[in-house]
Amino acid sequence: MAIRLIFSVSLGLWFLAIGPNPGTAVLDPGLSWKNLSCSACWGLFTGLDLALKLPLCTKSHQRFKLLLLFFKVHIIGHIPPGLCMKVWSWNYYRIVNRYEGTIAAQFFGHTHVDEFEVFYDEETLSRAVSVAFISPSVTTYINLNPGFRVYQIDGNYPASSHSVLDHETYILNLTEANEGDNPRWVFLYRLREAYGMKSAFPVDMDNLINRFLLDDGLFQRYWFLYHKGHTAQPCQQACKTATICALRTGRADDPALCKDLHDKVTYKETQSFWRQRRMC
């Protein structure tokens, strides 16, 4: 019943905000949602030329062009850009850079685990400009607890950033649920509290990645939460390098984003780990 309730409430809120057709919706003065299901790298399945299709979501849609000028925008999609076809991913990265002052937040899913992708300025790849938050799944695939997330967004007031301020994740512990007849959702963690962060802006998420490199205990905490509170073994060496590299990689197949990580583990080894975690 609890899972059905989450799905029905989520669906009702989605249709209330977006309507039955994917596209763009104005939620309140100053904020809109852009649903990227029109081109969320489904070329992985259909073979569409998304290098041509992606610009339709930005250049040809007059309404979206106006939104980019006068509104803050939240982008919602399914497959995270870093896992998409290279040509699509790089074009999307370019769009995020171009409208970094307008795109207040990005939300994706698909991987079933709890992670994020940081986007950097294209000139130096050193200044964090945006974050794609990737939510954990309610489904258990593969060997995971069900989970869901609640985001705290900067509120509706004049000059609001509409950025993600924090988020909370809840899980259904399957081990406990199978031992009794009263399964319950429990609080797992809060982002800023778990990682000792003052805020959750792009620069903060980039700093968190750098802290993972220096503090293995902090990284192993991330690895535990990445699996929604269930993991059989720690992530070391090539696994750790590949995982941290994925956090930096909002742009597919770009070794430049992780060049400082490949003194002991090659980019080819990193890619082999990524192939194991792809859902498609």
PDB file of C-alpha atoms in Angstrom:
ATOM      1  CA  MET A   1       0.000   0.000   0.000  1.00  0.00           C
ATOM      2  CA  ALA A   2       2.776   2.442   0.942  1.00  0.00           C
ATOM      3  CA  ILE A   3       4.567   2.083  -2.415  1.00  0.00           C
ATOM      4  CA  ARG A   4       1.286   2.415  -4.329  1.00  0.00           C
ATOM      5  CA  LEU A   5       0.561   5.577  -2.353  1.00  0.00           C
ATOM      6  CA  ILE A   6       3.943   7.088  -3.277  1.00  0.00           C
ATOM      7  CA  PHE A   7       3.366   6.325  -6.970  1.00  0.00           C
ATOM      8  CA  SER A   8      -0.184   7.697  -6.994  1.00  0.00           C
ATOM      9  CA  VAL A   9       0.732  10.882  -5.107  1.00  0.00           C
ATOM     10  CA  SER A  10       3.775  11.459  -7.340  1.00  0.00           C
ATOM     11  CA  LEU A  11       1.710  10.907 -10.479  1.00  0.00           C
ATOM     12  CA  GLY A  12      -0.997  13.266  -9.260  1.00  0.00           C
ATOM     13  CA  LEU A  13       1.514  16.014  -8.451  1.00  0.00           C
ATOM     14  CA  TRP A  14       3.232  15.489 -11.820  1.00  0.00           C
ATOM     15  CA  PHE A  15       0.013  15.871 -13.813  1.00  0.00           C
ATOM     16  CA  LEU A  16      -1.019  18.831 -11.683  1.00  0.00           C
ATOM     17  CA  ALA A  17       2.237  20.622 -12.489  1.00  0.00           C
ATOM     18  CA  ILE A  18       3.068  19.371 -15.984  1.00  0.00           C
ATOM     19  CA  GLY A  19      -0.177  18.073 -17.449  1.00  0.00           C
ATOM     20  CA  PRO A  20      -0.548  14.904 -19.509  1.00  0.00           C
ATOM     21  CA  ASN A  21       1.856  16.023 -22.240  1.00  0.00           C
ATOM     22  CA  PRO A  22       5.633  16.312 -21.748  1.00  0.00           C
ATOM     23  CA  GLY A  23       7.228  19.668 -22.352  1.00  0.00           C
ATOM     24  CA  THR A  24       7.386  22.879 -20.356  1.00  0.00           C
ATOM     25  CA  ALA A  25       5.281  24.053 -17.440  1.00  0.00           C
ATOM     26  CA  VAL A  26       5.365  27.289 -15.448  1.00  0.00           C
ATOM     27  CA  LEU A  27       5.058  26.378 -11.767  1.00  0.00           C
ATOM     28  CA  ASP A  28       5.026  29.897 -10.347  1.00  0.00           C
ATOM     29  CA  PRO A  29       6.250  33.355 -11.332  1.00  0.00           C
ATOM     30  CA  GLY A  30       9.968  32.939 -11.859  1.00  0.00           C
ATOM     31  CA  LEU A  31      10.228  29.145 -12.140  1.00  0.00           C
ATOM     32  CA  SER A  32       9.436  26.560 -14.807  1.00  0.00           C
ATOM     33  CA  TRP A  33      10.040  22.849 -15.327  1.00  0.00           C
ATOM     34  CA  LYS A  34      11.469  21.555 -18.581  1.00  0.00           C
ATOM     35  CA  ASN A  35      10.747  17.864 -19.116  1.00  0.00           C
ATOM     36  CA  LEU A  36      13.413  16.349 -21.372  1.00  0.00           C
ATOM     37  CA  SER A  37      11.509  13.192 -22.219  1.00  0.00           C
ATOM     38  CA  CYS A  38      11.321  14.620 -25.742  1.00  0.00           C
ATOM     39  CA  SER A  39      14.989  13.802 -26.179  1.00  0.00           C
ATOM     40  CA  ALA A  40      16.341  12.300 -22.977  1.00  0.00           C
ATOM     41  CA  CYS A  41      18.916  10.298 -24.963  1.00  0.00           C
ATOM     42  CA  TRP A  42      16.330   7.672 -25.916  1.00  0.00           C
ATOM     43  CA  GLY A  43      18.388   7.301 -29.072  1.00  0.00           C
ATOM     44  CA  LEU A  44      20.082   4.563 -27.065  1.00  0.00           C
ATOM     45  CA  PHE A  45      16.981   2.535 -27.847  1.00  0.00           C
ATOM     46  CA  THR A  46      15.555   4.098 -30.997  1.00  0.00           C
ATOM     47  CA  GLY A  47      18.675   5.063 -32.943  1.00  0.00           C
ATOM     48  CA  LEU A  48      17.431   8.638 -33.462  1.00  0.00           C
ATOM     49  CA  ASP A  49      19.950  11.283 -34.427  1.00  0.00           C
ATOM     50  CA  LEU A  50      19.768  13.208 -31.182  1.00  0.00           C
ATOM     51  CA  ALA A  51      22.545  15.565 -32.240  1.00  0.00           C
ATOM     52  CA  LEU A  52      19.805  17.122 -34.368  1.00  0.00           C
ATOM     53  CA  LYS A  53      16.891  16.463 -32.043  1.00  0.00           C
ATOM     54  CA  LEU A  54      18.319  18.000 -28.845  1.00  0.00           C
ATOM     55  CA  PRO A  55      18.438  21.587 -30.178  1.00  0.00           C
ATOM     56  CA  LEU A  56      14.675  21.334 -30.802  1.00  0.00           C
ATOM     57  CA  CYS A  57      14.242  21.560 -27.048  1.00  0.00           C
ATOM     58  CA  THR A  58      16.141  24.846 -26.867  1.00  0.00           C
ATOM     59  CA  LYS A  59      16.318  26.748 -30.141  1.00  0.00           C
ATOM     60  CA  SER A  60      13.127  25.921 -31.997  1.00  0.00           C
ATOM     61  CA  HIS A  61      10.702  26.033 -29.096  1.00  0.00           C
ATOM     62  CA  GLN A  62       9.974  29.727 -28.769  1.00  0.00           C
ATOM     63  CA  ARG A  63       8.333  29.266 -25.410  1.00  0.00           C
ATOM     64  CA  PHE A  64      11.410  27.619 -23.944  1.00  0.00           C
ATOM     65  CA  LYS A  65      13.630  30.360 -25.373  1.00  0.00           C
ATOM     66  CA  LEU A  66      11.536  32.934 -23.523  1.00  0.00           C
ATOM     67  CA  LEU A  67      11.722  30.871 -20.338  1.00  0.00           C
ATOM     68  CA  LEU A  68      15.507  30.823 -20.564  1.00  0.00           C
ATOM     69  CA  LEU A  69      15.469  34.614 -20.747  1.00  0.00           C
ATOM     70  CA  PHE A  70      12.997  35.428 -17.978  1.00  0.00           C
ATOM     71  CA  PHE A  71      12.734  32.394 -15.676  1.00  0.00           C
ATOM     72  CA  LYS A  72      14.774  30.023 -13.594  1.00  0.00           C
ATOM     73  CA  VAL A  73      14.429  26.509 -15.010  1.00  0.00           C
ATOM     74  CA  HIS A  74      14.439  23.009 -13.517  1.00  0.00           C
ATOM     75  CA  ILE A  75      15.302  20.270 -16.010  1.00  0.00           C
ATOM     76  CA  ILE A  76      13.834  16.825 -15.361  1.00  0.00           C
ATOM     77  CA  GLY A  77      14.907  13.785 -17.366  1.00  0.00           C
ATOM     78  CA  HIS A  78      15.393  10.052 -17.085  1.00  0.00           C
ATOM     79  CA  ILE A  79      18.884   8.969 -18.205  1.00  0.00           C
ATOM     80  CA  PRO A  80      21.675  11.152 -16.722  1.00  0.00           C
ATOM     81  CA  PRO A  81      23.611  13.054 -19.413  1.00  0.00           C
ATOM     82  CA  GLY A  82      26.917  11.384 -18.533  1.00  0.00           C
ATOM     83  CA  LEU A  83      25.471   8.003 -19.544  1.00  0.00           C
ATOM     84  CA  CYS A  84      24.039   9.170 -22.863  1.00  0.00           C
ATOM     85  CA  MET A  85      25.400   8.904 -26.389  1.00  0.00           C
ATOM     86  CA  LYS A  86      28.507  11.063 -26.717  1.00  0.00           C
ATOM     87  CA  VAL A  87      27.189  13.515 -29.317  1.00  0.00           C
ATOM     88  CA  TRP A  88      23.968  14.077 -27.351  1.00  0.00           C
ATOM     89  CA  SER A  89      25.795  14.375 -24.051  1.00  0.00           C
ATOM     90  CA  TRP A  90      28.311  16.938 -25.302  1.00  0.00           C
ATOM     91  CA  ASN A  91      25.586  19.089 -26.882  1.00  0.00           C
ATOM     92  CA  TYR A  92      23.577  18.963 -23.661  1.00  0.00           C
ATOM     93  CA  TYR A  93      26.711  19.952 -21.700  1.00  0.00           C
ATOM     94  CA  ARG A  94      27.072  22.959 -23.987  1.00  0.00           C
ATOM     95  CA  ILE A  95      23.477  24.003 -23.275  1.00  0.00           C
ATOM     96  CA  VAL A  96      24.019  23.762 -19.511  1.00  0.00           C
ATOM     97  CA  ASN A  97      27.113  25.946 -19.834  1.00  0.00           C
ATOM     98  CA  ARG A  98      25.359  28.503 -22.001  1.00  0.00           C
ATOM     99  CA  TYR A  99      22.429  28.850 -19.596  1.00  0.00           C
ATOM    100  CA  GLU A 100      24.217  28.279 -16.301  1.00  0.00           C
ATOM    101  CA  GLY A 101      22.559  31.373 -14.825  1.00  0.00           C
ATOM    102  CA  THR A 102      19.098  30.133 -15.798  1.00  0.00           C
ATOM    103  CA  ILE A 103      19.189  26.372 -15.112  1.00  0.00           C
ATOM    104  CA  ALA A 104      18.679  26.280 -11.357  1.00  0.00           C
ATOM    105  CA  ALA A 105      18.609  22.492 -10.972  1.00  0.00           C
ATOM    106  CA  GLN A 106      18.685  19.205 -12.872  1.00  0.00           C
ATOM    107  CA  PHE A 107      16.978  15.984 -11.777  1.00  0.00           C
ATOM    108  CA  PHE A 108      17.479  12.499 -13.251  1.00  0.00           C
ATOM    109  CA  GLY A 109      17.050   8.827 -12.351  1.00  0.00           C
ATOM    110  CA  HIS A 110      17.612   5.605 -14.339  1.00  0.00           C
ATOM    111  CA  THR A 111      20.678   4.235 -12.514  1.00  0.00           C
ATOM    112  CA  HIS A 112      18.618   3.125  -9.464  1.00  0.00           C
ATOM    113  CA  VAL A 113      21.420   4.266  -7.134  1.00  0.00           C
ATOM    114  CA  ASP A 114      22.045   7.520  -5.254  1.00  0.00           C
ATOM    115  CA  GLU A 115      24.556   9.735  -7.043  1.00  0.00           C
ATOM    116  CA  PHE A 116      25.116  13.026  -8.865  1.00  0.00           C
ATOM    117  CA  GLU A 117      27.022  14.528 -11.791  1.00  0.00           C
ATOM    118  CA  VAL A 118      28.845  17.870 -11.600  1.00  0.00           C
ATOM    119  CA  PHE A 119      29.080  20.056 -14.720  1.00  0.00           C
ATOM    120  CA  TYR A 120      32.105  22.329 -15.245  1.00  0.00           C
ATOM    121  CA  ASP A 121      32.826  25.354 -17.428  1.00  0.00           C
ATOM    122  CA  GLU A 122      33.890  24.212 -20.884  1.00  0.00           C
ATOM    123  CA  GLU A 123      36.960  26.456 -21.104  1.00  0.00           C
ATOM    124  CA  THR A 124      38.905  25.182 -18.093  1.00  0.00           C
ATOM    125  CA  LEU A 125      36.817  22.248 -16.763  1.00  0.00           C
ATOM    126  CA  SER A 126      37.624  23.575 -13.290  1.00  0.00           C
ATOM    127  CA  ARG A 127      34.671  25.788 -12.265  1.00  0.00           C
ATOM    128  CA  ALA A 128      31.532  23.916 -11.234  1.00  0.00           C
ATOM    129  CA  VAL A 129      28.492  25.438 -12.963  1.00  0.00           C
ATOM    130  CA  SER A 130      25.673  22.946 -12.343  1.00  0.00           C
ATOM    131  CA  VAL A 131      24.720  19.629 -10.733  1.00  0.00           C
ATOM    132  CA  ALA A 132      22.526  16.812 -11.997  1.00  0.00           C
ATOM    133  CA  PHE A 133      21.032  15.122  -8.937  1.00  0.00           C
ATOM    134  CA  ILE A 134      20.323  11.429  -9.598  1.00  0.00           C
ATOM    135  CA  SER A 135      17.683  10.008  -7.295  1.00  0.00           C
ATOM    136  CA  PRO A 136      17.580   6.454  -5.952  1.00  0.00           C
ATOM    137  CA  SER A 137      14.836   4.168  -7.243  1.00  0.00           C
ATOM    138  CA  VAL A 138      11.745   2.767  -5.548  1.00  0.00           C
ATOM    139  CA  THR A 139      12.435  -0.506  -7.385  1.00  0.00           C
ATOM    140  CA  THR A 140      14.890  -3.000  -5.869  1.00  0.00           C
ATOM    141  CA  TYR A 141      16.871  -3.783  -9.036  1.00  0.00           C
ATOM    142  CA  ILE A 142      19.678  -4.880  -8.487  1.00  0.00           C
ATOM    143  CA  ASN A 143      19.783  -6.119  -4.839  1.00  0.00           C
ATOM    144  CA  LEU A 144      18.845  -2.718  -3.426  1.00  0.00           C
ATOM    145  CA  ASN A 145      16.443  -1.374  -0.842  1.00  0.00           C
ATOM    146  CA  PRO A 146      13.575   0.696  -2.286  1.00  0.00           C
ATOM    147  CA  GLY A 147      14.179   4.410  -1.805  1.00  0.00           C
ATOM    148  CA  PHE A 148      12.785   7.842  -2.561  1.00  0.00           C
ATOM    149  CA  ARG A 149      13.963  11.416  -2.130  1.00  0.00           C
ATOM    150  CA  VAL A 150      12.519  14.742  -0.985  1.00  0.00           C
ATOM    151  CA  TYR A 151      14.279  17.889  -2.229  1.00  0.00           C
ATOM    152  CA  GLN A 152      14.372  21.185  -0.358  1.00  0.00           C
ATOM    153  CA  ILE A 153      14.285  23.996  -2.935  1.00  0.00           C
ATOM    154  CA  ASP A 154      14.861  27.701  -2.406  1.00  0.00           C
ATOM    155  CA  GLY A 155      11.338  29.127  -2.044  1.00  0.00           C
ATOM    156  CA  ASN A 156       9.077  31.348  -4.102  1.00  0.00           C
ATOM    157  CA  TYR A 157      10.066  34.925  -3.343  1.00  0.00           C
ATOM    158  CA  PRO A 158      11.495  37.795  -5.429  1.00  0.00           C
ATOM    159  CA  ALA A 159      14.990  36.949  -6.715  1.00  0.00           C
ATOM    160  CA  SER A 160      14.814  33.361  -5.442  1.00  0.00           C
ATOM    161  CA  SER A 161      17.567  31.127  -6.808  1.00  0.00           C
ATOM    162  CA  HIS A 162      15.159  28.120  -6.934  1.00  0.00           C
ATOM    163  CA  SER A 163      18.283  26.024  -6.316  1.00  0.00           C
ATOM    164  CA  VAL A 164      18.491  22.786  -4.365  1.00  0.00           C
ATOM    165  CA  LEU A 165      19.285  23.660  -0.747  1.00  0.00           C
ATOM    166  CA  ASP A 166      19.280  20.119   0.641  1.00  0.00           C
ATOM    167  CA  HIS A 167      17.635  16.734   0.195  1.00  0.00           C
ATOM    168  CA  GLU A 168      16.469  13.818   2.330  1.00  0.00           C
ATOM    169  CA  THR A 169      16.428  10.151   1.335  1.00  0.00           C
ATOM    170  CA  TYR A 170      14.142   7.473   2.763  1.00  0.00           C
ATOM    171  CA  ILE A 171      14.364   3.700   2.317  1.00  0.00           C
ATOM    172  CA  LEU A 172      12.344   0.565   2.941  1.00  0.00           C
ATOM    173  CA  ASN A 173      14.748  -1.865   4.618  1.00  0.00           C
ATOM    174  CA  LEU A 174      13.920  -5.175   2.942  1.00  0.00           C
ATOM    175  CA  THR A 175      15.735  -7.278   5.552  1.00  0.00           C
ATOM    176  CA  GLU A 176      13.562  -5.840   8.310  1.00  0.00           C
ATOM    177  CA  ALA A 177      10.453  -5.919   6.131  1.00  0.00           C
ATOM    178  CA  ASN A 178      10.874  -9.635   5.404  1.00  0.00           C
ATOM    179  CA  GLU A 179      11.233 -10.416   9.115  1.00  0.00           C
ATOM    180  CA  GLY A 180       7.873  -8.914  10.037  1.00  0.00           C
ATOM    181  CA  ASP A 181       4.472  -8.043   8.635  1.00  0.00           C
ATOM    182  CA  ASN A 182       4.621  -4.260   9.000  1.00  0.00           C
ATOM    183  CA  PRO A 183       7.090  -2.808   6.463  1.00  0.00           C
ATOM    184  CA  ARG A 184       7.879   0.859   7.032  1.00  0.00           C
ATOM    185  CA  TRP A 185       9.782   3.615   5.311  1.00  0.00           C
ATOM    186  CA  VAL A 186      12.628   5.059   7.397  1.00  0.00           C
ATOM    187  CA  PHE A 187      14.819   8.124   7.111  1.00  0.00           C
ATOM    188  CA  LEU A 188      18.284   7.253   5.730  1.00  0.00           C
ATOM    189  CA  TYR A 189      20.170  10.541   5.541  1.00  0.00           C
ATOM    190  CA  ARG A 190      20.134  14.264   4.819  1.00  0.00           C
ATOM    191  CA  LEU A 191      22.732  15.477   2.292  1.00  0.00           C
ATOM    192  CA  ARG A 192      24.322  18.409   4.128  1.00  0.00           C
ATOM    193  CA  GLU A 193      24.215  16.702   7.509  1.00  0.00           C
ATOM    194  CA  ALA A 194      25.743  13.431   6.253  1.00  0.00           C
ATOM    195  CA  TYR A 195      28.677  15.121   4.521  1.00  0.00           C
ATOM    196  CA  GLY A 196      29.180  18.188   6.732  1.00  0.00           C
ATOM    197  CA  MET A 197      28.251  20.697   4.017  1.00  0.00           C
ATOM    198  CA  LYS A 198      27.096  24.302   4.507  1.00  0.00           C
ATOM    199  CA  SER A 199      25.160  24.336   1.221  1.00  0.00           C
ATOM    200  CA  ALA A 200      24.495  22.172  -1.846  1.00  0.00           C
ATOM    201  CA  PHE A 201      25.481  24.475  -4.705  1.00  0.00           C
ATOM    202  CA  PRO A 202      27.656  23.208  -7.580  1.00  0.00           C
ATOM    203  CA  VAL A 203      30.870  24.415  -5.938  1.00  0.00           C
ATOM    204  CA  ASP A 204      29.924  22.545  -2.748  1.00  0.00           C
ATOM    205  CA  MET A 205      29.308  19.300  -4.640  1.00  0.00           C
ATOM    206  CA  ASP A 206      32.658  19.717  -6.409  1.00  0.00           C
ATOM    207  CA  ASN A 207      34.344  20.278  -3.037  1.00  0.00           C
ATOM    208  CA  LEU A 208      32.662  17.103  -1.772  1.00  0.00           C
ATOM    209  CA  ILE A 209      34.211  15.115  -4.627  1.00  0.00           C
ATOM    210  CA  ASN A 210      37.648  16.498  -3.689  1.00  0.00           C
ATOM    211  CA  ARG A 211      37.041  15.534  -0.061  1.00  0.00           C
ATOM    212  CA  PHE A 212      36.257  11.973  -1.182  1.00  0.00           C
ATOM    213  CA  LEU A 213      39.772  11.830  -2.649  1.00  0.00           C
ATOM    214  CA  LEU A 214      41.368  12.851   0.648  1.00  0.00           C
ATOM    215  CA  ASP A 215      39.068  11.115   3.159  1.00  0.00           C
ATOM    216  CA  ASP A 216      38.424   7.440   2.423  1.00  0.00           C
ATOM    217  CA  GLY A 217      36.054   7.126   5.383  1.00  0.00           C
ATOM    218  CA  LEU A 218      33.867   9.865   3.925  1.00  0.00           C
ATOM    219  CA  PHE A 219      33.954   8.185   0.520  1.00  0.00           C
ATOM    220  CA  GLN A 220      32.944   4.807   1.995  1.00  0.00           C
ATOM    221  CA  ARG A 221      29.990   6.541   3.644  1.00  0.00           C
ATOM    222  CA  TYR A 222      29.008   7.801   0.201  1.00  0.00           C
ATOM    223  CA  TRP A 223      29.400   4.245  -1.173  1.00  0.00           C
ATOM    224  CA  PHE A 224      27.030   2.952   1.529  1.00  0.00           C
ATOM    225  CA  LEU A 225      24.432   5.650   0.798  1.00  0.00           C
ATOM    226  CA  TYR A 226      24.961   5.199  -2.956  1.00  0.00           C
ATOM    227  CA  HIS A 227      23.480   1.710  -2.478  1.00  0.00           C
ATOM    228  CA  LYS A 228      20.618   2.979  -0.305  1.00  0.00           C
ATOM    229  CA  GLY A 229      22.057   1.562   2.892  1.00  0.00           C
ATOM    230  CA  HIS A 230      23.085  -1.808   1.530  1.00  0.00           C
ATOM    231  CA  THR A 231      26.502  -2.796   0.235  1.00  0.00           C
ATOM    232  CA  ALA A 232      28.458  -6.004   0.689  1.00  0.00           C
ATOM    233  CA  GLN A 233      32.026  -4.661   0.456  1.00  0.00           C
ATOM    234  CA  PRO A 234      33.996  -1.402   0.380  1.00  0.00           C
ATOM    235  CA  CYS A 235      34.913   0.279  -2.894  1.00  0.00           C
ATOM    236  CA  GLN A 236      38.682   0.548  -3.356  1.00  0.00           C
ATOM    237  CA  GLN A 237      41.284   1.263  -6.053  1.00  0.00           C
ATOM    238  CA  ALA A 238      39.782   1.020  -9.557  1.00  0.00           C
ATOM    239  CA  CYS A 239      36.237   0.954  -8.170  1.00  0.00           C
ATOM    240  CA  LYS A 240      36.834   4.159  -6.198  1.00  0.00           C
ATOM    241  CA  THR A 241      38.517   5.916  -9.133  1.00  0.00           C
ATOM    242  CA  ALA A 242      35.683   4.976 -11.492  1.00  0.00           C
ATOM    243  CA  THR A 243      33.015   6.080  -9.001  1.00  0.00           C
ATOM    244  CA  ILE A 244      34.632   9.463  -8.333  1.00  0.00           C
ATOM    245  CA  CYS A 245      35.250   9.960 -12.055  1.00  0.00           C
ATOM    246  CA  ALA A 246      31.536   9.337 -12.709  1.00  0.00           C
ATOM    247  CA  LEU A 247      30.668  12.160 -10.288  1.00  0.00           C
ATOM    248  CA  ARG A 248      32.705  14.541 -12.435  1.00  0.00           C
ATOM    249  CA  THR A 249      31.399  13.253 -15.734  1.00  0.00           C
ATOM    250  CA  GLY A 250      28.278  15.011 -16.905  1.00  0.00           C
ATOM    251  CA  ARG A 251      29.780  14.660 -20.386  1.00  0.00           C
ATOM    252  CA  ALA A 252      30.134  11.160 -21.824  1.00  0.00           C
ATOM    253  CA  ASP A 253      33.470   9.699 -22.935  1.00  0.00           C
ATOM    254  CA  ASP A 254      35.637  12.631 -21.883  1.00  0.00           C
ATOM    255  CA  PRO A 255      38.919  11.568 -20.216  1.00  0.00           C
ATOM    256  CA  ALA A 256      39.835  15.232 -19.595  1.00  0.00           C
ATOM    257  CA  LEU A 257      37.350  15.398 -16.725  1.00  0.00           C
ATOM    258  CA  CYS A 258      39.274  12.780 -14.738  1.00  0.00           C
ATOM    259  CA  LYS A 259      42.831  13.123 -16.003  1.00  0.00           C
ATOM    260  CA  ASP A 260      44.235  13.708 -12.490  1.00  0.00           C
ATOM    261  CA  LEU A 261      42.740  10.381 -11.322  1.00  0.00           C
ATOM    262  CA  HIS A 262      44.448   8.131 -13.842  1.00  0.00           C
ATOM    263  CA  ASP A 263      47.949   7.878 -12.448  1.00  0.00           C
ATOM    264  CA  LYS A 264      47.239   4.357 -11.132  1.00  0.00           C
ATOM    265  CA  VAL A 265      44.005   3.410 -12.900  1.00  0.00           C
ATOM    266  CA  THR A 266      43.679   3.978 -16.647  1.00  0.00           C
ATOM    267  CA  TYR A 267      40.690   5.624 -18.288  1.00  0.00           C
ATOM    268  CA  LYS A 268      40.025   2.331 -20.091  1.00  0.00           C
ATOM    269  CA  GLU A 269      39.696   0.551 -16.730  1.00  0.00           C
ATOM    270  CA  THR A 270      37.363   3.317 -15.543  1.00  0.00           C
ATOM    271  CA  GLN A 271      35.166   2.855 -18.595  1.00  0.00           C
ATOM    272  CA  SER A 272      34.939  -0.904 -17.971  1.00  0.00           C
ATOM    273  CA  PHE A 273      33.472  -0.173 -14.536  1.00  0.00           C
ATOM    274  CA  TRP A 274      30.976   2.245 -16.086  1.00  0.00           C
ATOM    275  CA  ARG A 275      29.819  -0.366 -18.577  1.00  0.00           C
ATOM    276  CA  GLN A 276      28.993  -2.677 -15.682  1.00  0.00           C
ATOM    277  CA  ARG A 277      26.690  -0.079 -14.105  1.00  0.00           C
ATOM    278  CA  ARG A 278      24.765   0.978 -17.222  1.00  0.00           C
ATOM    279  CA  MET A 279      21.102   0.058 -17.100  1.00  0.00           C
ATOM    280  CA  CYS A 280      20.767  -0.150 -20.871  1.00  0.00           C
TER     281      CYS A 280
END
